[in-house]
XYZ file of C-alpha atoms in Angstrom:
709
model
C 0.000 0.000 0.000
C 2.837 2.354 0.906
C 4.609 1.530 -2.335
C 1.410 2.373 -4.284
C 1.122 5.754 -2.537
C 4.738 6.543 -3.272
C 4.225 5.591 -6.900
C 1.096 7.742 -7.187
C 2.872 10.632 -5.488
C 5.802 10.284 -7.849
C 3.563 10.208 -10.921
C 1.656 13.294 -9.753
C 4.917 15.124 -9.105
C 6.272 14.127 -12.507
C 3.091 15.290 -14.219
C 3.145 18.616 -12.379
C 6.832 19.008 -13.225
C 6.307 18.733 -16.987
C 3.064 20.734 -17.067
C 4.719 24.156 -16.675
C 7.427 25.035 -19.254
C 8.323 28.263 -17.432
C 9.091 26.323 -14.266
C 11.296 23.961 -16.218
C 13.258 26.845 -17.729
C 13.642 28.546 -14.353
C 14.745 25.313 -12.692
C 17.251 24.623 -15.478
C 18.803 28.080 -15.049
C 19.012 27.852 -11.269
C 20.472 24.340 -11.383
C 23.248 25.463 -13.727
C 23.829 28.569 -11.641
C 23.904 26.669 -8.344
C 26.459 24.146 -9.662
C 28.747 26.987 -10.764
C 28.275 29.423 -7.902
C 28.355 27.240 -4.775
C 32.024 26.114 -4.920
C 33.280 29.675 -5.363
C 31.011 31.153 -2.675
C 32.212 28.534 -0.203
C 35.841 29.324 -1.072
C 35.227 33.113 -0.840
C 35.644 33.849 -4.543
C 32.467 35.917 -4.887
C 33.581 37.771 -8.035
C 34.116 34.540 -9.944
C 30.767 33.165 -8.739
C 28.790 36.266 -9.714
C 30.454 36.617 -13.125
C 29.778 32.974 -13.969
C 26.151 33.437 -12.886
C 25.742 36.473 -15.138
C 27.006 34.381 -18.035
C 24.291 31.824 -17.275
C 21.582 34.518 -17.301
C 22.784 35.981 -20.605
C 22.865 32.528 -22.225
C 19.382 31.672 -20.965
C 17.963 34.923 -22.334
C 19.651 34.230 -25.692
C 18.141 30.769 -26.036
C 15.441 30.182 -28.638
C 13.340 27.170 -29.599
C 15.424 24.935 -31.820
C 16.124 21.340 -32.770
C 19.098 19.794 -30.874
C 21.323 20.082 -33.958
C 20.257 23.678 -34.468
C 20.740 24.374 -30.759
C 24.335 23.113 -31.024
C 25.003 25.484 -33.927
C 23.352 28.310 -32.009
C 25.444 27.563 -28.898
C 28.690 27.734 -30.859
C 27.621 31.024 -32.475
C 26.505 32.390 -29.086
C 29.821 31.654 -27.358
C 31.796 33.193 -30.237
C 29.664 36.362 -30.213
C 29.856 36.562 -26.397
C 33.641 36.202 -26.533
C 33.995 38.957 -29.130
C 31.685 41.300 -27.207
C 33.197 40.783 -23.740
C 36.795 40.941 -24.983
C 36.002 44.145 -26.862
C 34.581 45.687 -23.681
C 37.555 44.823 -21.470
C 40.143 45.810 -24.090
C 38.511 49.083 -25.143
C 37.137 50.287 -21.783
C 40.329 52.255 -20.995
C 39.841 54.188 -24.259
C 36.438 55.890 -23.768
C 35.978 57.463 -27.201
C 36.905 54.339 -29.131
C 34.866 52.250 -26.720
C 31.821 54.499 -27.084
C 31.950 54.460 -30.878
C 32.367 50.685 -30.934
C 29.518 50.192 -28.464
C 27.071 52.283 -30.502
C 28.087 50.852 -33.874
C 28.001 47.243 -32.654
C 24.507 47.795 -31.250
C 23.168 48.657 -34.700
C 25.008 45.691 -36.240
C 23.666 43.240 -33.646
C 20.068 44.466 -34.015
C 20.233 44.077 -37.806
C 21.774 40.604 -37.477
C 18.952 39.738 -35.097
C 16.497 40.387 -37.910
C 17.814 37.422 -39.909
C 15.844 34.857 -37.918
C 14.502 34.064 -34.461
C 17.712 32.174 -33.661
C 19.913 35.183 -34.441
C 17.523 37.526 -32.666
C 18.159 35.718 -29.392
C 21.914 35.549 -29.924
C 22.262 39.234 -30.836
C 20.143 40.314 -27.863
C 22.283 38.191 -25.542
C 25.467 39.639 -27.031
C 24.364 43.195 -26.255
C 23.254 42.170 -22.757
C 26.467 40.334 -21.876
C 28.428 43.337 -23.108
C 26.592 45.493 -20.570
C 27.231 42.864 -17.891
C 30.915 43.053 -18.788
C 30.801 46.841 -18.335
C 29.146 46.485 -14.927
C 31.730 43.953 -13.773
C 34.773 45.623 -15.304
C 37.791 45.727 -12.987
C 40.950 47.463 -14.152
C 43.046 45.411 -11.724
C 42.191 42.128 -13.459
C 43.823 40.766 -16.589
C 41.772 41.567 -19.687
C 40.871 37.953 -20.389
C 39.571 37.012 -16.912
C 36.063 38.443 -17.105
C 35.400 37.368 -20.733
C 36.553 33.852 -19.831
C 34.244 33.686 -16.801
C 31.198 35.128 -18.576
C 31.625 32.810 -21.566
C 32.303 29.833 -19.295
C 29.027 30.445 -17.460
C 27.177 30.745 -20.770
C 28.835 27.594 -22.121
C 28.062 25.583 -18.984
C 24.383 26.500 -19.134
C 24.290 25.883 -22.878
C 25.719 22.388 -22.482
C 23.231 21.484 -19.741
C 20.340 22.798 -21.833
C 21.644 20.946 -24.886
C 21.975 17.697 -22.926
C 18.390 17.964 -21.672
C 17.150 18.761 -25.164
C 18.872 15.678 -26.579
C 17.097 13.635 -23.915
C 13.738 15.026 -25.068
C 14.364 16.343 -28.601
C 10.663 16.948 -29.401
C 9.901 18.768 -26.160
C 10.037 22.256 -27.731
C 7.443 21.293 -30.344
C 5.230 19.899 -27.598
C 5.511 23.176 -25.696
C 4.718 25.364 -28.697
C 1.712 23.314 -29.764
C 0.427 23.258 -26.190
C 0.604 27.067 -26.090
C -1.455 27.123 -29.271
C -4.162 24.931 -27.746
C -4.154 27.029 -24.562
C -4.668 30.205 -26.641
C -7.502 28.460 -28.501
C -9.027 27.427 -25.176
C -9.153 31.059 -24.041
C -10.758 32.091 -27.343
C -13.476 29.415 -27.036
C -14.144 30.376 -23.422
C -14.688 34.018 -24.392
C -16.904 33.035 -27.313
C -19.113 31.000 -24.985
C -20.215 34.334 -23.488
C -22.050 35.137 -26.722
C -24.823 32.709 -25.772
C -27.005 34.452 -24.851
C -25.928 38.064 -25.268
C -27.356 41.419 -26.281
C -26.186 43.532 -29.224
C -24.122 45.802 -26.961
C -22.546 42.834 -25.211
C -21.660 41.313 -28.562
C -19.634 44.380 -29.538
C -17.599 44.141 -26.338
C -17.158 40.375 -26.671
C -16.256 40.780 -30.352
C -13.531 43.225 -29.395
C -12.093 40.790 -26.842
C -12.304 37.948 -29.346
C -10.299 39.997 -31.858
C -7.557 40.487 -29.252
C -7.608 36.813 -28.264
C -7.466 35.913 -31.942
C -4.130 37.728 -32.056
C -2.784 35.313 -29.436
C -4.047 32.253 -31.318
C -2.639 33.373 -34.666
C 0.698 34.322 -33.081
C 0.842 30.883 -31.460
C 0.115 29.259 -34.828
C 2.883 31.313 -36.440
C 5.318 30.275 -33.711
C 4.332 26.606 -34.125
C 4.874 26.849 -37.872
C 8.255 28.469 -37.348
C 9.475 25.769 -34.936
C 8.137 22.975 -37.185
C 10.042 24.496 -40.123
C 13.213 24.666 -38.008
C 12.852 20.984 -37.114
C 12.107 20.045 -40.723
C 15.564 21.351 -41.737
C 17.321 19.247 -39.111
C 15.535 15.876 -38.830
C 16.695 12.977 -40.995
C 13.261 11.449 -41.573
C 10.508 13.963 -42.278
C 7.926 11.336 -41.308
C 9.018 11.789 -37.675
C 7.366 15.213 -37.904
C 4.049 13.803 -39.106
C 2.353 13.492 -35.644
C 3.223 17.101 -34.881
C 2.068 18.279 -38.275
C -1.236 16.488 -37.685
C -1.656 18.277 -34.363
C -0.763 21.567 -36.024
C -3.283 21.002 -38.813
C -5.883 20.077 -36.200
C -5.166 23.288 -34.304
C -5.604 25.296 -37.509
C -8.883 23.543 -38.274
C -10.222 24.041 -34.746
C -9.262 27.708 -34.872
C -11.069 28.217 -38.173
C -14.246 26.692 -36.763
C -13.890 28.625 -33.515
C -13.473 31.900 -35.429
C -16.527 31.175 -37.589
C -19.772 33.099 -37.249
C -22.897 32.130 -39.171
C -25.566 34.487 -37.865
C -26.297 37.373 -35.519
C -27.239 35.303 -32.522
C -28.760 38.184 -30.563
C -31.883 37.680 -32.663
C -32.558 34.550 -30.621
C -31.004 35.925 -27.442
C -33.872 38.396 -27.164
C -36.391 35.535 -26.999
C -36.847 34.160 -23.498
C -37.983 30.742 -24.766
C -34.578 30.175 -26.348
C -32.509 31.113 -23.321
C -31.857 27.509 -22.201
C -31.005 26.456 -25.759
C -28.426 29.234 -26.101
C -27.022 28.403 -22.681
C -26.541 24.888 -24.051
C -24.347 26.308 -26.822
C -22.467 28.288 -24.203
C -21.814 25.088 -22.253
C -20.730 23.284 -25.436
C -18.166 25.990 -26.186
C -17.048 25.902 -22.557
C -16.522 22.137 -22.739
C -14.637 22.443 -26.037
C -12.452 25.042 -24.346
C -11.772 22.551 -21.560
C -10.985 19.847 -24.144
C -8.428 22.119 -25.840
C -6.857 22.667 -22.434
C -6.659 18.890 -21.941
C -4.919 18.510 -25.312
C -2.337 21.097 -24.195
C -1.801 19.120 -20.994
C -1.439 15.933 -23.037
C 1.296 17.557 -25.137
C 3.200 18.679 -22.049
C 2.872 15.656 -19.775
C 2.568 12.789 -22.248
C -0.546 11.497 -20.501
C -3.238 10.047 -22.728
C -5.895 12.484 -23.857
C -9.369 11.465 -22.699
C -12.064 13.319 -24.587
C -14.831 14.595 -22.250
C -17.904 12.383 -22.649
C -20.102 15.336 -21.691
C -19.463 17.028 -25.064
C -21.227 14.235 -26.942
C -24.169 14.423 -24.549
C -24.460 18.184 -25.054
C -24.330 17.827 -28.857
C -27.086 15.187 -28.794
C -29.215 17.299 -26.447
C -28.833 20.383 -28.643
C -29.797 18.420 -31.764
C -32.921 17.220 -29.968
C -33.830 20.710 -28.733
C -33.226 22.406 -32.105
C -35.727 20.066 -33.747
C -38.404 21.458 -31.421
C -38.069 25.102 -32.442
C -39.687 26.626 -35.576
C -37.871 25.885 -38.813
C -37.329 29.592 -39.423
C -35.194 29.818 -36.276
C -33.502 26.454 -36.742
C -31.382 27.777 -39.578
C -29.802 30.318 -37.206
C -28.264 27.521 -35.163
C -28.035 24.389 -37.254
C -24.834 25.381 -39.088
C -23.246 26.496 -35.829
C -24.057 23.171 -34.191
C -22.700 21.274 -37.175
C -19.507 23.322 -37.021
C -18.999 22.673 -33.299
C -19.905 19.012 -33.755
C -17.075 18.643 -36.242
C -14.686 20.115 -33.665
C -16.037 17.598 -31.161
C -15.418 14.705 -33.579
C -11.918 15.939 -34.433
C -10.945 16.114 -30.765
C -12.589 12.775 -30.039
C -10.418 11.158 -32.728
C -7.278 12.944 -31.582
C -5.476 9.714 -30.705
C -6.556 7.972 -33.911
C -6.038 10.502 -36.714
C -6.473 9.572 -40.343
C -3.422 7.734 -41.566
C -1.409 9.749 -44.029
C 2.032 9.407 -45.527
C 2.073 12.829 -47.210
C 3.803 15.740 -45.523
C 1.724 18.931 -45.838
C 3.644 22.014 -46.901
C 4.124 24.924 -44.549
C 5.099 28.376 -45.757
C 8.795 29.200 -45.334
C 10.889 32.320 -45.731
C 12.999 31.473 -48.788
C 15.086 34.645 -48.724
C 18.834 34.241 -48.329
C 20.679 35.717 -45.335
C 22.007 38.478 -47.591
C 18.504 39.333 -48.786
C 17.139 39.453 -45.236
C 19.868 41.839 -44.146
C 19.444 43.972 -47.253
C 15.700 44.279 -46.627
C 16.433 45.822 -43.210
C 18.932 48.348 -44.520
C 16.171 50.816 -45.292
C 15.406 53.748 -43.065
C 11.687 52.967 -43.306
C 12.182 49.426 -41.985
C 10.908 49.080 -38.367
C 13.985 47.139 -37.255
C 16.393 49.742 -38.616
C 14.481 52.454 -36.784
C 14.540 50.349 -33.624
C 18.314 49.925 -33.984
C 18.817 53.681 -34.343
C 16.558 54.449 -31.365
C 18.377 51.951 -29.147
C 21.774 53.261 -30.211
C 20.547 56.808 -29.498
C 19.635 55.759 -25.937
C 23.055 54.173 -25.503
C 24.764 57.295 -26.902
C 23.063 59.666 -24.460
C 23.629 57.197 -21.630
C 27.305 56.912 -22.534
C 27.742 60.703 -22.621
C 26.064 61.079 -19.229
C 28.182 58.297 -17.802
C 31.373 59.749 -19.276
C 30.950 63.413 -18.337
C 29.237 62.905 -14.965
C 31.486 59.971 -14.049
C 28.571 57.960 -12.737
C 29.338 54.914 -10.631
C 27.867 51.882 -12.404
C 26.122 54.188 -14.874
C 25.861 51.139 -17.130
C 22.516 50.550 -15.449
C 21.232 53.221 -17.832
C 22.197 51.029 -20.794
C 20.677 47.925 -19.272
C 17.394 49.697 -18.539
C 17.238 51.135 -22.058
C 17.846 47.676 -23.525
C 14.982 46.158 -21.527
C 12.550 49.056 -22.041
C 13.165 49.907 -25.705
C 10.735 48.107 -28.003
C 9.886 48.527 -31.687
C 6.514 50.202 -31.008
C 5.293 53.099 -28.886
C 2.719 50.951 -27.064
C 5.201 48.249 -26.072
C 7.814 50.796 -24.960
C 5.291 52.788 -22.928
C 4.104 49.609 -21.233
C 7.656 48.534 -20.425
C 8.462 52.048 -19.175
C 6.075 51.904 -16.228
C 6.740 48.234 -15.560
C 10.473 48.792 -15.497
C 10.464 51.921 -13.335
C 7.981 50.597 -10.785
C 9.535 47.126 -10.824
C 13.063 48.463 -10.406
C 12.157 50.872 -7.613
C 10.256 48.089 -5.828
C 13.121 45.679 -6.421
C 15.743 48.110 -5.146
C 13.771 48.919 -1.986
C 12.937 45.262 -1.276
C 16.389 44.032 -2.297
C 18.354 46.490 -0.176
C 16.130 45.692 2.809
C 16.571 41.941 2.434
C 20.327 42.243 1.884
C 20.625 43.938 5.269
C 19.004 40.868 6.839
C 21.316 38.439 5.003
C 24.838 39.560 5.849
C 26.516 36.266 4.882
C 27.661 35.403 1.396
C 25.775 32.111 1.521
C 22.530 33.871 2.411
C 22.930 36.376 -0.403
C 23.768 33.571 -2.815
C 20.501 31.834 -1.935
C 18.687 35.147 -2.439
C 20.334 35.555 -5.838
C 19.388 32.026 -6.922
C 15.805 32.430 -5.704
C 15.402 35.692 -7.598
C 16.847 34.125 -10.756
C 14.256 31.342 -10.509
C 11.323 33.727 -10.139
C 12.645 36.043 -12.847
C 12.548 33.282 -15.453
C 9.282 31.972 -14.063
C 7.487 35.294 -14.633
C 9.472 36.588 -17.638
C 6.939 35.560 -20.317
C 3.675 36.153 -18.496
C 4.197 38.812 -15.802
C 7.022 41.090 -16.822
C 6.450 43.570 -13.982
C 7.062 40.787 -11.434
C 10.101 39.609 -13.383
C 11.626 43.122 -13.205
C 11.360 43.129 -9.414
C 13.199 39.814 -9.126
C 15.931 40.579 -11.667
C 16.580 43.878 -9.877
C 17.009 42.087 -6.556
C 19.169 39.513 -8.334
C 21.558 42.157 -9.722
C 21.653 43.955 -6.356
C 22.563 40.793 -4.486
C 25.151 39.941 -7.151
C 26.735 43.400 -6.892
C 26.616 43.264 -3.128
C 28.520 39.976 -3.112
C 31.371 41.610 -4.999
C 31.313 45.149 -3.611
C 29.401 44.894 -0.296
C 27.369 47.958 -1.206
C 24.465 48.699 1.075
C 21.758 51.326 1.258
C 23.966 53.868 -0.525
C 23.145 52.287 -3.897
C 19.385 52.812 -3.457
C 19.192 56.331 -4.897
C 21.834 55.993 -7.669
C 20.267 52.790 -9.024
C 16.805 54.318 -9.012
C 18.030 57.442 -10.827
C 19.865 55.367 -13.443
C 16.742 53.302 -14.052
C 14.540 56.366 -14.488
C 17.056 57.939 -16.898
C 17.317 54.765 -18.992
C 13.555 54.301 -19.132
C 12.896 57.942 -20.043
C 15.516 57.836 -22.790
C 13.749 54.850 -24.322
C 10.389 56.596 -24.125
C 11.671 59.852 -25.612
C 13.378 57.968 -28.430
C 10.232 56.146 -29.521
C 8.126 59.269 -28.949
C 10.153 61.716 -31.034
C 12.432 59.697 -33.330
C 10.293 58.735 -36.323
C 7.220 57.608 -34.387
C 4.941 55.562 -36.573
C 1.559 56.692 -35.248
C -1.210 54.229 -35.836
C -3.631 56.674 -37.491
C -1.135 56.818 -40.372
C -1.024 53.028 -40.622
C -4.741 52.256 -40.322
C -5.658 52.976 -43.983
C -2.883 50.728 -45.291
C -3.642 47.983 -42.742
C -7.357 48.115 -43.548
C -6.655 47.937 -47.280
C -4.359 44.971 -46.715
C -6.927 43.225 -44.483
C -9.673 43.646 -47.105
C -7.361 42.435 -49.856
C -6.389 39.337 -47.838
C -10.017 38.641 -46.925
C -10.945 38.908 -50.601
C -8.190 36.435 -51.487
C -9.332 34.061 -48.716
C -12.904 34.343 -50.016
C -11.680 33.809 -53.589
C -9.807 30.631 -52.616
C -12.932 29.213 -50.979
C -15.065 30.058 -54.020
C -12.575 28.323 -56.291
C -12.915 25.131 -54.280
C -16.696 25.420 -54.250
C -16.825 26.003 -58.013
C -14.530 23.133 -58.847
C -13.712 20.529 -56.233
C -10.896 19.286 -58.470
C -8.924 22.494 -57.939
C -8.309 21.577 -54.334
C -4.638 20.665 -53.844
C -3.592 17.492 -52.058
C -2.355 19.275 -48.954
C -4.695 22.317 -49.076
C -1.658 24.610 -49.145
C -3.172 27.466 -51.163
C -6.247 27.539 -48.960
C -4.257 27.416 -45.725
C -1.916 30.144 -46.940
C -4.827 32.438 -47.867
C -6.457 31.798 -44.502
C -3.209 32.446 -42.626
C -2.542 35.727 -44.426
C -6.112 36.906 -43.774
C -5.746 36.271 -40.050
C -2.326 37.938 -39.931
C -3.735 41.036 -41.634
C -6.655 41.052 -39.183
C -4.158 40.833 -36.318
C -2.185 43.802 -37.608
C -5.338 45.916 -37.767
C -6.382 44.811 -34.281
C -2.960 45.602 -32.813
C -2.975 49.019 -34.500
C -6.261 49.915 -32.803
C -4.980 48.493 -29.520
C -1.808 50.588 -29.784
C -3.757 53.721 -30.703
C -5.558 53.607 -27.343
C -2.323 54.388 -25.433
C -0.897 56.951 -27.838
C -0.993 60.717 -27.093
C -4.493 62.169 -27.405
C -3.510 64.369 -30.348
C -2.409 61.272 -32.229
C -5.622 59.313 -31.692
C -7.169 60.461 -34.933
C -9.843 58.181 -36.433
C -9.928 56.356 -33.072
C -13.647 55.598 -33.270
C -13.454 54.631 -36.920
C -10.495 52.344 -36.203
C -12.491 50.577 -33.497
C -15.499 50.136 -35.796
C -13.392 48.909 -38.699
C -11.460 46.483 -36.486
C -14.723 45.032 -35.208
C -16.263 44.834 -38.706
C -13.167 43.304 -40.300
C -13.012 40.607 -37.640
C -16.724 39.967 -38.183
C -16.121 39.664 -41.932
C -13.265 37.236 -41.319
C -15.511 35.220 -39.007
C -18.219 34.893 -41.671
C -15.677 33.963 -44.355
C -14.164 31.410 -41.948
C -17.619 29.909 -41.490
C -17.884 29.463 -45.254
C -14.384 27.990 -45.344
C -15.123 25.578 -42.525
C -18.096 24.261 -44.539
C -16.372 24.149 -47.929
C -15.922 20.350 -47.927
C -19.631 19.659 -47.489
C -21.305 22.565 -49.282
C -23.022 21.838 -52.597
C -23.963 25.120 -54.253
C -27.050 24.885 -56.446
C -28.161 28.513 -56.701
C -26.625 30.562 -59.541
C -27.277 33.714 -57.549
C -24.753 32.469 -54.985
C -21.892 32.489 -57.493
C -22.900 35.807 -59.055
C -23.284 37.536 -55.700
C -20.097 36.031 -54.289
C -18.118 37.268 -57.274
C -19.563 40.751 -56.880
C -18.694 40.799 -53.160
C -15.148 39.701 -53.907
C -14.740 42.419 -56.558
C -16.132 45.000 -54.145
C -13.646 44.049 -51.431
C -10.741 44.296 -53.856
C -11.989 47.608 -55.269
C -12.491 49.068 -51.791
C -8.987 47.963 -50.830
C -7.532 49.738 -53.867
C -9.494 52.898 -53.229
C -8.350 53.092 -49.592
C -4.709 52.590 -50.472
C -4.958 55.020 -53.421
C -3.620 52.359 -55.732
C -6.498 53.051 -58.106
C -9.289 55.507 -58.494
C -12.512 54.081 -59.815
C -15.679 55.953 -60.603
C -17.657 52.721 -60.686
C -20.530 52.279 -58.300
C -19.312 49.586 -55.918
C -22.253 49.713 -53.539
C -23.561 46.301 -52.531
C -26.913 47.567 -51.313
C -28.978 46.783 -54.486
C -27.458 43.319 -54.676
C -28.186 42.643 -51.007
C -31.828 43.603 -51.519
C -32.100 41.131 -54.407
C -30.370 38.440 -52.379
C -32.670 38.991 -49.399
C -35.741 38.673 -51.625
C -34.391 35.397 -52.973
C -33.783 34.117 -49.430
C -37.366 34.944 -48.463
C -38.666 33.010 -51.475
C -36.905 29.807 -50.426
C -38.197 27.361 -47.877
C -35.993 26.319 -44.993
C -33.242 24.355 -46.729
C -29.514 24.018 -47.165
C -29.631 26.491 -50.061
C -31.353 29.084 -47.878
C -28.679 28.686 -45.175
C -25.922 29.128 -47.756
C -27.475 32.311 -49.103
C -27.985 33.681 -45.593
C -24.286 33.165 -44.842
C -23.388 34.888 -48.110
C -25.799 37.719 -47.259
C -24.002 38.247 -43.940
C -20.636 38.411 -45.730
C -22.040 40.957 -48.178
C -23.735 43.039 -45.469
C -20.538 43.357 -43.405
C -18.527 44.134 -46.546
C -20.965 46.934 -47.377
C -20.658 48.388 -43.863
C -16.866 48.305 -44.093
C -17.020 50.085 -47.452
C -19.179 52.853 -45.977
C -17.022 53.270 -42.858
C -13.724 53.088 -44.746
C -14.279 56.445 -46.446
C -13.545 58.141 -43.096
C -9.961 56.836 -43.025
C -9.203 56.901 -46.748
C -5.857 58.552 -47.376
């Protein structure tokens, strides 16, 4: 009996251990740090211990998701770049002007190199960070090679541990990325469940939240695709990727169905007799959300996925209840139920997918390294502007540090590096998080350090803060800032025994660095969203039109459908990415200066309408395999809607000027009359869905004139 309890306890602990990727990363960092730091703390070599630990932190922040072979290449590149950076700092530090010029120039170079790929982005960021660490730890009394050797040794030690663990579980990173995708989908489904029942006003608010959550799902899908492509370049047998590709394709399919909208459900929500029926749909979406969460857990822990039996019961109950309501109202819900039922069946058959030997294609960036760098060497490119802004912050920080002879003024650089982001919204958000987090961290850290006078106690504090920093880094940055501040304080205190006297200087340095970042993004070529909205809207309409066109092609001729659905999936992906860009532009506009919030209301309306249009088109796409179009008016109207979307896109972007009447109103009237003539049937449902696509397109066309450039 005791053995059984121990076994159960062990299994529960193991499951909990693998369920949280952030905990695994934090534990990996602290383990590497502890193994390096403890011997030198015990032997009173605090400088060596702290420098090695900083190397571990820089390496961990440089790490990106990669296949073991790719991770080995990345580790070699990381150590070489770290060695060049740290040696340059220690050799040039005695020559301020040369050092300053090299620091600024190398920052621009590293940022541009980081634009090559996600792998290089992590390495270049780590190289800049470890250079600042080398400045903070610079000691003129030491030989020039000592600090670079220690920092690179710490980075190498962590890299080897991480590489060893990755070789033990080479597919773990794919599991983590796919699980994040299913978790994002789960949140989307949970929010959508609030639509049933809901009023018109509530639907606008929920629609706005769904658009923001859709950003998370699409970003997760993009990250999954990127990691799968990385693995595809490294694995020997592409068929080893097939299970992960099947999960990825399932996630895409579930997202399309989740993003689908067939009708304006408030029409039934206003009827009391349908309240329980709509609550049933709410519960179905809630249970599907829970199922997506279980799939994510299955990917992380390896436990078998058990599909909730309750979902089948709810589907059967809803089918029974829908048959009781008038046929006129049935059509509002029957397509929705069918759509959700297909998601239920797909999840139910998760462990027994259709056997396939073909490897579906995923879009890849086929540009060469030279082409990727060349694309960034334009002043209008966001990454080039980011590089110049960051180098500007470092330049002002360097001048202040040089002329005012600040003690550890390198904190200004480090703060600017953490706060500076490509966009105004992200930088502004980081500004407050960094200042408040740093001030809180300094106050808390200095207080705790006074209570832990021994080196061993401060080492434990440093390790604990490192763990919590990496635990909260992805999800709660403000918390992470507090812990990394305490970490750096305890590390500095171990080497310099500084006490309360560092409280004010560190706070001032942090405020200066954060303000420099804010001023740079505020006044150096700010790309205000009101200037971007017309282009983003035009692009979103164009991509929606292409998505719609791809669906119509498959409906018109089933034989045009490719074996792996690549063209369709690409059109769908681009439509969602364009919708995300428009959503993020509106989201960013809300925190910009009041004078720059032009077309704020129009941007909100257009974001909501474009997401609604994408939802209706997704509903048509989700049904494309089973739809059999019989009405000629469907094809004629669909073609006219597609042409209208393209024409509106061109007019907004000023790519063409047409005097043609592109109003959809007369066509919608004709289509509505045709719908009213038909009895309740599949054809009537198809035309209603098309009518909704046309109606939203017409609204967008009318609203778009307010933001036309």
